[in-house]
Amino acid sequence: MRKNKQEPAIPIISHRGASGHRPEHTLGSYELGARHGGDFLEVDLVATADGELVARHEARIDDTTDVAERPEFADRRTTRTIDGREHTGWFAQDFTLAEIRTLGATERLRELRADNTAHDGRYAIPTLSEIIDLAERLTAELGRRIGVYPETKHPAYHASVGLDLEPPLLALLRERGLTGPEPDLPVFLQSFESQSLAKLEDAEVPRVLLMGTEEHWQPFTTPEGLAEVAGNAEAIGPDKRLVIPRDSEDNLGEPTSLVSDAHEAGLLVHPFTFRSENRFLPANLRSPGAENDYGGFAAEYEAYFAAGVDGVFTDHSRHAHLCRELFFQES
């Protein structure tokens, strides 16, 4: 496949697809994300009982599927401890891929994104291989390369139950020509767990350490911490509040030094997650009306682009695409 060297300077990462418009982690959501201008399809990966990698935000699947309504699976409901927290529900690890395929995907944010519930049950749970198929098809159809951006979800937990995520992920990437310095499609690999990234080193594609706002992440955001991160990753994916925090009234504040410090360490910066609804925006960018109304998202994107970020995770790829175009026209 011919590789287009003119990749976008600030890639738009379709977070679980176009999850502002369709149930997340479905082929319908991913296709819409790319058609709305997304450059990467962001995929959270969990394992089934038979070791297949499927796209779900968590190992627990009842928040985003109709499994709770399926009487044949009622006895699969259980309680598991994942990363120190108890969760009760249905878990991907207790279903084979064939069983997972019988479930319908549903909207997670049912009240906020009520329109998306019209698509409940329309889409199945996709495998990573199917999402790569989609990226290849859309690359040919749209005339630009659509990349994949998989995340290993709770990899230490999966390993503890004998379902390591990294070996099947590496095997699939190699099989599909998505490893090495010039993969057939752009690829980033991401995780909150640095040990998982270390296991993915042989893929020879950029790796991204995700970072939250919890206190234990603070040492990693210092120049010294970022230099250490750079030994095991090529980028960071920080919560966007680590790049531009909010003040005591929840207004958008001033940028921290994180972007410049990361760049000094040789790391790209891809903050998460941009969402256009009032509920998620800084107070000074919210519009009058309901929490599910769109607010002043353009000003938020502009602030982050001006801060020098190298990519954005977004639920609304069309908005990010339009704001990126406008920013570079005016720059």
mmCIF file of C-alpha atoms in Angstrom:
data_model
loop_
_atom_site.group_PDB
_atom_site.id
_atom_site.type_symbol
_atom_site.label_atom_id
_atom_site.label_comp_id
_atom_site.label_asym_id
_atom_site.label_seq_id
_atom_site.Cartn_x
_atom_site.Cartn_y
_atom_site.Cartn_z
ATOM 1 C CA MET A 1 0.000 0.000 0.000
ATOM 2 C CA ARG A 2 1.369 3.424 -0.927
ATOM 3 C CA LYS A 3 2.214 5.485 2.110
ATOM 4 C CA ASN A 4 1.260 9.156 2.111
ATOM 5 C CA LYS A 5 4.068 11.002 3.832
ATOM 6 C CA GLN A 6 1.892 14.102 4.330
ATOM 7 C CA GLU A 7 0.293 13.015 7.589
ATOM 8 C CA PRO A 8 -1.638 15.750 9.453
ATOM 9 C CA ALA A 9 0.494 17.835 11.798
ATOM 10 C CA ILE A 10 -2.069 17.537 14.605
ATOM 11 C CA PRO A 11 -3.912 14.234 14.125
ATOM 12 C CA ILE A 12 -7.502 13.914 15.248
ATOM 13 C CA ILE A 13 -7.956 10.728 17.246
ATOM 14 C CA SER A 14 -11.549 9.503 17.036
ATOM 15 C CA HIS A 15 -12.103 8.475 20.650
ATOM 16 C CA ARG A 16 -13.964 5.156 20.539
ATOM 17 C CA GLY A 17 -15.023 6.366 17.099
ATOM 18 C CA ALA A 18 -17.582 9.144 16.730
ATOM 19 C CA SER A 19 -18.842 8.365 20.212
ATOM 20 C CA GLY A 20 -20.676 11.673 20.418
ATOM 21 C CA HIS A 21 -22.971 10.415 17.660
ATOM 22 C CA ARG A 22 -23.087 6.608 17.839
ATOM 23 C CA PRO A 23 -22.684 3.946 20.541
ATOM 24 C CA GLU A 24 -18.961 3.794 21.262
ATOM 25 C CA HIS A 25 -16.584 1.130 20.003
ATOM 26 C CA THR A 26 -18.771 0.027 17.097
ATOM 27 C CA LEU A 27 -17.961 -0.142 13.409
ATOM 28 C CA GLY A 28 -20.665 2.462 12.819
ATOM 29 C CA SER A 29 -19.018 4.800 15.299
ATOM 30 C CA TYR A 30 -15.551 4.248 13.845
ATOM 31 C CA GLU A 31 -16.654 4.779 10.259
ATOM 32 C CA LEU A 32 -18.432 7.997 11.145
ATOM 33 C CA GLY A 33 -15.384 9.190 13.073
ATOM 34 C CA ALA A 34 -13.193 8.802 9.996
ATOM 35 C CA ARG A 35 -15.775 10.356 7.685
ATOM 36 C CA HIS A 36 -16.004 13.314 10.060
ATOM 37 C CA GLY A 37 -12.273 13.948 9.645
ATOM 38 C CA GLY A 38 -10.698 11.621 12.183
ATOM 39 C CA ASP A 39 -7.164 10.470 11.378
ATOM 40 C CA PHE A 40 -6.989 7.603 13.889
ATOM 41 C CA LEU A 41 -9.521 5.101 15.196
ATOM 42 C CA GLU A 42 -8.960 4.812 18.954
ATOM 43 C CA VAL A 43 -9.650 1.306 20.238
ATOM 44 C CA ASP A 44 -9.800 0.113 23.851
ATOM 45 C CA LEU A 45 -8.978 -3.596 23.971
ATOM 46 C CA VAL A 46 -10.192 -6.294 26.345
ATOM 47 C CA ALA A 47 -9.948 -10.074 25.999
ATOM 48 C CA THR A 48 -12.653 -12.693 25.633
ATOM 49 C CA ALA A 49 -12.531 -16.098 27.319
ATOM 50 C CA ASP A 50 -10.838 -17.524 24.231
ATOM 51 C CA GLY A 51 -8.241 -14.757 24.088
ATOM 52 C CA GLU A 52 -9.693 -12.672 21.266
ATOM 53 C CA LEU A 53 -9.237 -8.896 21.392
ATOM 54 C CA VAL A 54 -12.479 -6.932 21.220
ATOM 55 C CA ALA A 55 -13.270 -3.235 21.483
ATOM 56 C CA ARG A 56 -14.790 -2.273 24.838
ATOM 57 C CA HIS A 57 -13.924 0.523 27.237
ATOM 58 C CA GLU A 58 -13.831 -1.841 30.197
ATOM 59 C CA ALA A 59 -13.677 -5.553 30.896
ATOM 60 C CA ARG A 60 -17.157 -5.107 32.358
ATOM 61 C CA ILE A 61 -19.547 -4.958 29.412
ATOM 62 C CA ASP A 62 -23.073 -4.384 30.751
ATOM 63 C CA ASP A 63 -22.772 -0.577 30.546
ATOM 64 C CA THR A 64 -22.355 -0.737 26.770
ATOM 65 C CA THR A 65 -24.202 -3.879 25.635
ATOM 66 C CA ASP A 66 -27.602 -5.513 26.067
ATOM 67 C CA VAL A 67 -26.138 -8.448 28.010
ATOM 68 C CA ALA A 68 -28.206 -7.654 31.136
ATOM 69 C CA GLU A 69 -31.365 -8.194 29.077
ATOM 70 C CA ARG A 70 -30.273 -11.609 27.861
ATOM 71 C CA PRO A 71 -31.712 -14.339 30.133
ATOM 72 C CA GLU A 72 -29.366 -16.971 28.729
ATOM 73 C CA PHE A 73 -26.450 -15.046 30.243
ATOM 74 C CA ALA A 74 -28.027 -14.181 33.601
ATOM 75 C CA ASP A 75 -25.797 -16.648 35.445
ATOM 76 C CA ARG A 76 -22.648 -14.915 34.152
ATOM 77 C CA ARG A 77 -23.232 -11.901 36.405
ATOM 78 C CA THR A 78 -20.475 -11.808 38.995
ATOM 79 C CA THR A 79 -18.208 -9.573 41.068
ATOM 80 C CA ARG A 80 -14.550 -9.100 40.195
ATOM 81 C CA THR A 81 -11.782 -6.956 41.612
ATOM 82 C CA ILE A 82 -9.921 -5.033 38.922
ATOM 83 C CA ASP A 83 -7.002 -2.814 39.872
ATOM 84 C CA GLY A 84 -8.134 -2.788 43.490
ATOM 85 C CA ARG A 85 -11.781 -1.900 42.857
ATOM 86 C CA GLU A 86 -14.777 -4.214 43.000
ATOM 87 C CA HIS A 87 -17.083 -4.335 39.985
ATOM 88 C CA THR A 88 -20.317 -6.293 39.707
ATOM 89 C CA GLY A 89 -21.769 -7.137 36.324
ATOM 90 C CA TRP A 90 -20.884 -9.103 33.219
ATOM 91 C CA PHE A 91 -17.284 -9.343 31.996
ATOM 92 C CA ALA A 92 -15.816 -10.005 28.561
ATOM 93 C CA GLN A 93 -13.480 -12.643 29.984
ATOM 94 C CA ASP A 94 -16.482 -14.867 30.782
ATOM 95 C CA PHE A 95 -17.706 -14.952 27.176
ATOM 96 C CA THR A 96 -16.250 -16.538 24.073
ATOM 97 C CA LEU A 97 -15.973 -14.403 20.973
ATOM 98 C CA ALA A 98 -18.913 -16.301 19.472
ATOM 99 C CA GLU A 99 -21.032 -15.366 22.492
ATOM 100 C CA ILE A 100 -19.849 -11.751 22.469
ATOM 101 C CA ARG A 101 -20.909 -11.505 18.838
ATOM 102 C CA THR A 102 -24.526 -12.214 19.794
ATOM 103 C CA LEU A 103 -24.693 -9.058 21.927
ATOM 104 C CA GLY A 104 -25.819 -5.659 20.713
ATOM 105 C CA ALA A 105 -23.884 -2.508 21.546
ATOM 106 C CA THR A 106 -25.724 0.229 23.448
ATOM 107 C CA GLU A 107 -25.119 3.874 24.304
ATOM 108 C CA ARG A 108 -23.163 4.431 27.520
ATOM 109 C CA LEU A 109 -24.300 8.007 28.272
ATOM 110 C CA ARG A 110 -27.984 7.318 27.817
ATOM 111 C CA GLU A 111 -29.388 10.538 29.271
ATOM 112 C CA LEU A 112 -26.786 12.928 27.931
ATOM 113 C CA ARG A 113 -26.703 11.408 24.438
ATOM 114 C CA ALA A 114 -30.287 10.228 24.178
ATOM 115 C CA ASP A 115 -30.291 10.463 20.367
ATOM 116 C CA ASN A 116 -27.602 7.785 20.237
ATOM 117 C CA THR A 117 -29.931 5.261 21.872
ATOM 118 C CA ALA A 118 -31.797 5.048 18.558
ATOM 119 C CA HIS A 119 -28.826 2.942 17.436
ATOM 120 C CA ASP A 120 -28.923 0.540 20.405
ATOM 121 C CA GLY A 121 -28.611 -3.041 19.212
ATOM 122 C CA ARG A 122 -27.790 -2.013 15.658
ATOM 123 C CA TYR A 123 -24.094 -2.832 15.914
ATOM 124 C CA ALA A 124 -22.184 -5.864 17.170
ATOM 125 C CA ILE A 125 -19.011 -5.796 19.273
ATOM 126 C CA PRO A 126 -16.091 -5.592 16.827
ATOM 127 C CA THR A 127 -12.718 -7.265 17.018
ATOM 128 C CA LEU A 128 -9.520 -5.305 16.476
ATOM 129 C CA SER A 129 -9.035 -7.185 13.223
ATOM 130 C CA GLU A 130 -12.399 -5.928 11.956
ATOM 131 C CA ILE A 131 -11.478 -2.366 12.883
ATOM 132 C CA ILE A 132 -8.224 -2.692 10.945
ATOM 133 C CA ASP A 133 -10.267 -3.975 7.986
ATOM 134 C CA LEU A 134 -12.402 -0.845 8.256
ATOM 135 C CA ALA A 135 -9.358 1.434 8.439
ATOM 136 C CA GLU A 136 -7.949 -0.168 5.293
ATOM 137 C CA ARG A 137 -11.244 0.225 3.427
ATOM 138 C CA LEU A 138 -11.664 3.847 4.464
ATOM 139 C CA THR A 139 -8.047 4.615 3.576
ATOM 140 C CA ALA A 140 -8.733 3.461 0.026
ATOM 141 C CA GLU A 141 -12.115 5.173 -0.164
ATOM 142 C CA LEU A 142 -11.231 8.525 1.414
ATOM 143 C CA GLY A 143 -7.810 8.872 -0.192
ATOM 144 C CA ARG A 144 -5.993 9.475 3.095
ATOM 145 C CA ARG A 145 -4.473 7.081 5.581
ATOM 146 C CA ILE A 146 -6.687 6.179 8.525
ATOM 147 C CA GLY A 147 -4.600 4.905 11.419
ATOM 148 C CA VAL A 148 -5.361 2.722 14.417
ATOM 149 C CA TYR A 149 -4.643 3.652 18.024
ATOM 150 C CA PRO A 150 -5.179 0.602 20.291
ATOM 151 C CA GLU A 151 -5.090 0.756 24.087
ATOM 152 C CA THR A 152 -4.415 -2.201 26.344
ATOM 153 C CA LYS A 153 -7.080 -1.928 29.075
ATOM 154 C CA HIS A 154 -6.127 -3.155 32.539
ATOM 155 C CA PRO A 155 -3.288 -5.287 31.114
ATOM 156 C CA ALA A 156 -1.954 -6.404 34.506
ATOM 157 C CA TYR A 157 -5.409 -7.604 35.484
ATOM 158 C CA HIS A 158 -5.820 -9.486 32.218
ATOM 159 C CA ALA A 159 -2.427 -11.111 32.748
ATOM 160 C CA SER A 160 -3.463 -12.172 36.260
ATOM 161 C CA VAL A 161 -6.339 -14.209 34.814
ATOM 162 C CA GLY A 162 -4.226 -15.740 32.049
ATOM 163 C CA LEU A 163 -5.410 -13.445 29.252
ATOM 164 C CA ASP A 164 -2.334 -11.385 28.411
ATOM 165 C CA LEU A 165 -3.191 -8.666 25.907
ATOM 166 C CA GLU A 166 0.226 -7.935 24.438
ATOM 167 C CA PRO A 167 1.070 -11.248 22.668
ATOM 168 C CA PRO A 168 -2.135 -11.407 20.578
ATOM 169 C CA LEU A 169 -1.899 -7.678 19.875
ATOM 170 C CA LEU A 170 1.668 -7.977 18.610
ATOM 171 C CA ALA A 171 0.807 -11.056 16.564
ATOM 172 C CA LEU A 172 -2.128 -9.323 14.885
ATOM 173 C CA LEU A 173 -0.162 -6.168 14.135
ATOM 174 C CA ARG A 174 2.608 -8.223 12.532
ATOM 175 C CA GLU A 175 0.090 -10.224 10.521
ATOM 176 C CA ARG A 176 -1.515 -7.030 9.201
ATOM 177 C CA GLY A 177 1.715 -5.235 8.319
ATOM 178 C CA LEU A 178 1.345 -2.722 11.141
ATOM 179 C CA THR A 179 4.758 -3.016 12.784
ATOM 180 C CA GLY A 180 8.175 -1.598 12.025
ATOM 181 C CA PRO A 181 9.292 1.885 11.005
ATOM 182 C CA GLU A 182 6.920 2.048 7.998
ATOM 183 C CA PRO A 183 3.666 0.240 8.835
ATOM 184 C CA ASP A 184 0.993 0.005 6.162
ATOM 185 C CA LEU A 185 -1.198 2.328 8.246
ATOM 186 C CA PRO A 186 -0.213 4.775 11.000
ATOM 187 C CA VAL A 187 -0.209 3.138 14.439
ATOM 188 C CA PHE A 188 0.130 4.308 18.024
ATOM 189 C CA LEU A 189 -0.052 1.905 20.977
ATOM 190 C CA GLN A 190 -1.265 3.279 24.303
ATOM 191 C CA SER A 191 -1.664 2.222 27.914
ATOM 192 C CA PHE A 192 -1.867 3.608 31.432
ATOM 193 C CA GLU A 193 0.586 0.864 32.438
ATOM 194 C CA SER A 194 4.217 1.337 31.439
ATOM 195 C CA GLN A 195 4.907 -2.385 31.848
ATOM 196 C CA SER A 196 2.466 -3.059 29.034
ATOM 197 C CA LEU A 197 4.233 -0.552 26.793
ATOM 198 C CA ALA A 198 7.543 -2.282 27.512
ATOM 199 C CA LYS A 199 6.053 -5.564 26.301
ATOM 200 C CA LEU A 200 5.030 -3.833 23.063
ATOM 201 C CA GLU A 201 8.490 -2.465 22.243
ATOM 202 C CA ASP A 202 9.056 -5.042 19.507
ATOM 203 C CA ALA A 203 6.202 -3.547 17.481
ATOM 204 C CA GLU A 204 8.565 -0.676 16.623
ATOM 205 C CA VAL A 205 5.715 1.823 16.446
ATOM 206 C CA PRO A 206 5.163 4.847 18.704
ATOM 207 C CA ARG A 207 3.946 4.053 22.217
ATOM 208 C CA VAL A 208 1.924 6.415 24.379
ATOM 209 C CA LEU A 209 1.861 6.508 28.176
ATOM 210 C CA LEU A 210 -1.552 7.727 29.281
ATOM 211 C CA MET A 211 -1.679 9.941 32.377
ATOM 212 C CA GLY A 212 -4.547 10.851 34.663
ATOM 213 C CA THR A 213 -5.003 13.660 37.149
ATOM 214 C CA GLU A 214 -4.589 11.461 40.219
ATOM 215 C CA GLU A 215 -1.749 12.414 42.547
ATOM 216 C CA HIS A 216 0.379 9.376 41.709
ATOM 217 C CA TRP A 217 0.824 10.719 38.162
ATOM 218 C CA GLN A 218 2.387 13.992 39.303
ATOM 219 C CA PRO A 219 6.010 12.736 39.360
ATOM 220 C CA PHE A 220 5.688 11.655 35.729
ATOM 221 C CA THR A 221 4.755 15.193 34.629
ATOM 222 C CA THR A 222 8.008 16.790 35.820
ATOM 223 C CA PRO A 223 10.974 17.238 33.459
ATOM 224 C CA GLU A 224 12.779 14.425 35.269
ATOM 225 C CA GLY A 225 9.735 12.167 35.130
ATOM 226 C CA LEU A 226 9.170 12.862 31.447
ATOM 227 C CA ALA A 227 12.794 12.009 30.688
ATOM 228 C CA GLU A 228 12.184 8.665 32.367
ATOM 229 C CA VAL A 229 8.947 8.137 30.422
ATOM 230 C CA ALA A 230 10.856 8.774 27.192
ATOM 231 C CA GLY A 231 12.872 5.634 27.830
ATOM 232 C CA ASN A 232 9.775 3.524 27.281
ATOM 233 C CA ALA A 233 7.464 5.657 25.117
ATOM 234 C CA GLU A 234 7.444 8.145 22.288
ATOM 235 C CA ALA A 235 4.423 10.149 23.436
ATOM 236 C CA ILE A 236 2.230 10.917 26.410
ATOM 237 C CA GLY A 237 -1.558 11.000 26.502
ATOM 238 C CA PRO A 238 -2.369 13.251 29.454
ATOM 239 C CA ASP A 239 -5.760 14.208 30.785
ATOM 240 C CA LYS A 240 -6.237 17.574 29.107
ATOM 241 C CA ARG A 241 -6.388 19.321 32.493
ATOM 242 C CA LEU A 242 -2.698 18.509 32.915
ATOM 243 C CA VAL A 243 -2.040 20.683 29.859
ATOM 244 C CA ILE A 244 -4.458 23.511 30.714
ATOM 245 C CA PRO A 245 -5.942 23.259 34.201
ATOM 246 C CA ARG A 246 -9.163 24.865 35.346
ATOM 247 C CA ASP A 247 -9.411 27.435 38.093
ATOM 248 C CA SER A 248 -11.475 27.266 41.273
ATOM 249 C CA GLU A 249 -14.597 28.276 39.335
ATOM 250 C CA ASP A 250 -13.984 25.610 36.669
ATOM 251 C CA ASN A 251 -12.943 28.161 34.053
ATOM 252 C CA LEU A 252 -10.183 27.340 31.585
ATOM 253 C CA GLY A 253 -6.878 28.504 33.017
ATOM 254 C CA GLU A 254 -3.405 29.043 31.602
ATOM 255 C CA PRO A 255 -1.226 26.304 30.072
ATOM 256 C CA THR A 256 1.273 24.511 32.257
ATOM 257 C CA SER A 257 4.788 23.721 31.068
ATOM 258 C CA LEU A 258 3.847 20.100 30.338
ATOM 259 C CA VAL A 259 3.858 20.424 26.545
ATOM 260 C CA SER A 260 7.202 22.199 26.366
ATOM 261 C CA ASP A 261 8.713 19.881 28.967
ATOM 262 C CA ALA A 262 7.475 16.825 27.070
ATOM 263 C CA HIS A 263 8.819 18.172 23.796
ATOM 264 C CA GLU A 264 12.163 18.810 25.473
ATOM 265 C CA ALA A 265 12.174 15.121 26.441
ATOM 266 C CA GLY A 266 11.396 14.139 22.845
ATOM 267 C CA LEU A 267 7.782 13.180 23.542
ATOM 268 C CA LEU A 268 4.643 14.010 21.579
ATOM 269 C CA VAL A 269 1.578 15.166 23.541
ATOM 270 C CA HIS A 270 -1.916 13.825 22.746
ATOM 271 C CA PRO A 271 -4.345 15.026 25.465
ATOM 272 C CA PHE A 272 -7.743 13.453 26.169
ATOM 273 C CA THR A 273 -10.735 13.793 25.896
ATOM 274 C CA PHE A 274 -12.400 16.641 24.011
ATOM 275 C CA ARG A 275 -16.197 16.612 24.135
ATOM 276 C CA SER A 276 -18.435 19.366 22.814
ATOM 277 C CA GLU A 277 -21.333 19.197 25.265
ATOM 278 C CA ASN A 278 -21.718 21.742 28.054
ATOM 279 C CA ARG A 279 -21.316 19.046 30.692
ATOM 280 C CA PHE A 280 -17.673 18.571 29.762
ATOM 281 C CA LEU A 281 -16.612 22.113 28.861
ATOM 282 C CA PRO A 282 -14.988 24.684 31.139
ATOM 283 C CA ALA A 283 -17.559 26.925 32.823
ATOM 284 C CA ASN A 284 -16.555 30.006 30.820
ATOM 285 C CA LEU A 285 -17.129 28.142 27.537
ATOM 286 C CA ARG A 286 -20.556 26.691 28.285
ATOM 287 C CA SER A 287 -23.526 27.939 26.314
ATOM 288 C CA PRO A 288 -26.936 28.753 27.816
ATOM 289 C CA GLY A 289 -29.211 25.750 27.895
ATOM 290 C CA ALA A 290 -28.996 22.091 28.777
ATOM 291 C CA GLU A 291 -25.885 20.135 29.676
ATOM 292 C CA ASN A 292 -26.188 18.149 26.441
ATOM 293 C CA ASP A 293 -26.206 21.293 24.285
ATOM 294 C CA TYR A 294 -23.001 22.150 22.474
ATOM 295 C CA GLY A 295 -21.000 24.971 23.970
ATOM 296 C CA GLY A 296 -17.943 26.963 22.962
ATOM 297 C CA PHE A 297 -15.848 23.975 22.008
ATOM 298 C CA ALA A 298 -14.006 25.936 19.305
ATOM 299 C CA ALA A 299 -12.345 28.147 21.904
ATOM 300 C CA GLU A 300 -11.203 25.089 23.834
ATOM 301 C CA TYR A 301 -9.614 23.487 20.783
ATOM 302 C CA GLU A 302 -7.955 26.785 19.878
ATOM 303 C CA ALA A 303 -6.434 27.067 23.351
ATOM 304 C CA TYR A 304 -4.940 23.578 23.157
ATOM 305 C CA PHE A 305 -3.694 23.966 19.595
ATOM 306 C CA ALA A 306 -2.041 27.231 20.648
ATOM 307 C CA ALA A 307 -0.479 25.417 23.613
ATOM 308 C CA GLY A 308 1.375 23.212 21.136
ATOM 309 C CA VAL A 309 -0.282 19.813 21.509
ATOM 310 C CA ASP A 310 0.520 17.224 18.848
ATOM 311 C CA GLY A 311 -2.887 15.520 18.608
ATOM 312 C CA VAL A 312 -6.283 15.385 20.314
ATOM 313 C CA PHE A 313 -8.579 12.599 21.463
ATOM 314 C CA THR A 314 -12.162 13.620 20.702
ATOM 315 C CA ASP A 315 -15.710 12.257 20.795
ATOM 316 C CA HIS A 316 -16.631 14.764 18.067
ATOM 317 C CA SER A 317 -14.191 14.403 15.174
ATOM 318 C CA ARG A 318 -16.087 16.787 12.905
ATOM 319 C CA HIS A 319 -15.760 19.596 15.425
ATOM 320 C CA ALA A 320 -12.058 18.894 15.944
ATOM 321 C CA HIS A 321 -11.474 18.764 12.189
ATOM 322 C CA LEU A 322 -13.208 22.085 11.570
ATOM 323 C CA CYS A 323 -11.387 23.751 14.450
ATOM 324 C CA ARG A 324 -8.034 22.445 13.246
ATOM 325 C CA GLU A 325 -8.690 23.807 9.761
ATOM 326 C CA LEU A 326 -9.694 27.189 11.157
ATOM 327 C CA PHE A 327 -6.697 27.361 13.484
ATOM 328 C CA PHE A 328 -4.167 26.740 10.734
ATOM 329 C CA GLN A 329 -5.901 29.119 8.339
ATOM 330 C CA GLU A 330 -5.541 31.897 10.897
ATOM 331 C CA SER A 331 -2.034 30.968 12.067
#
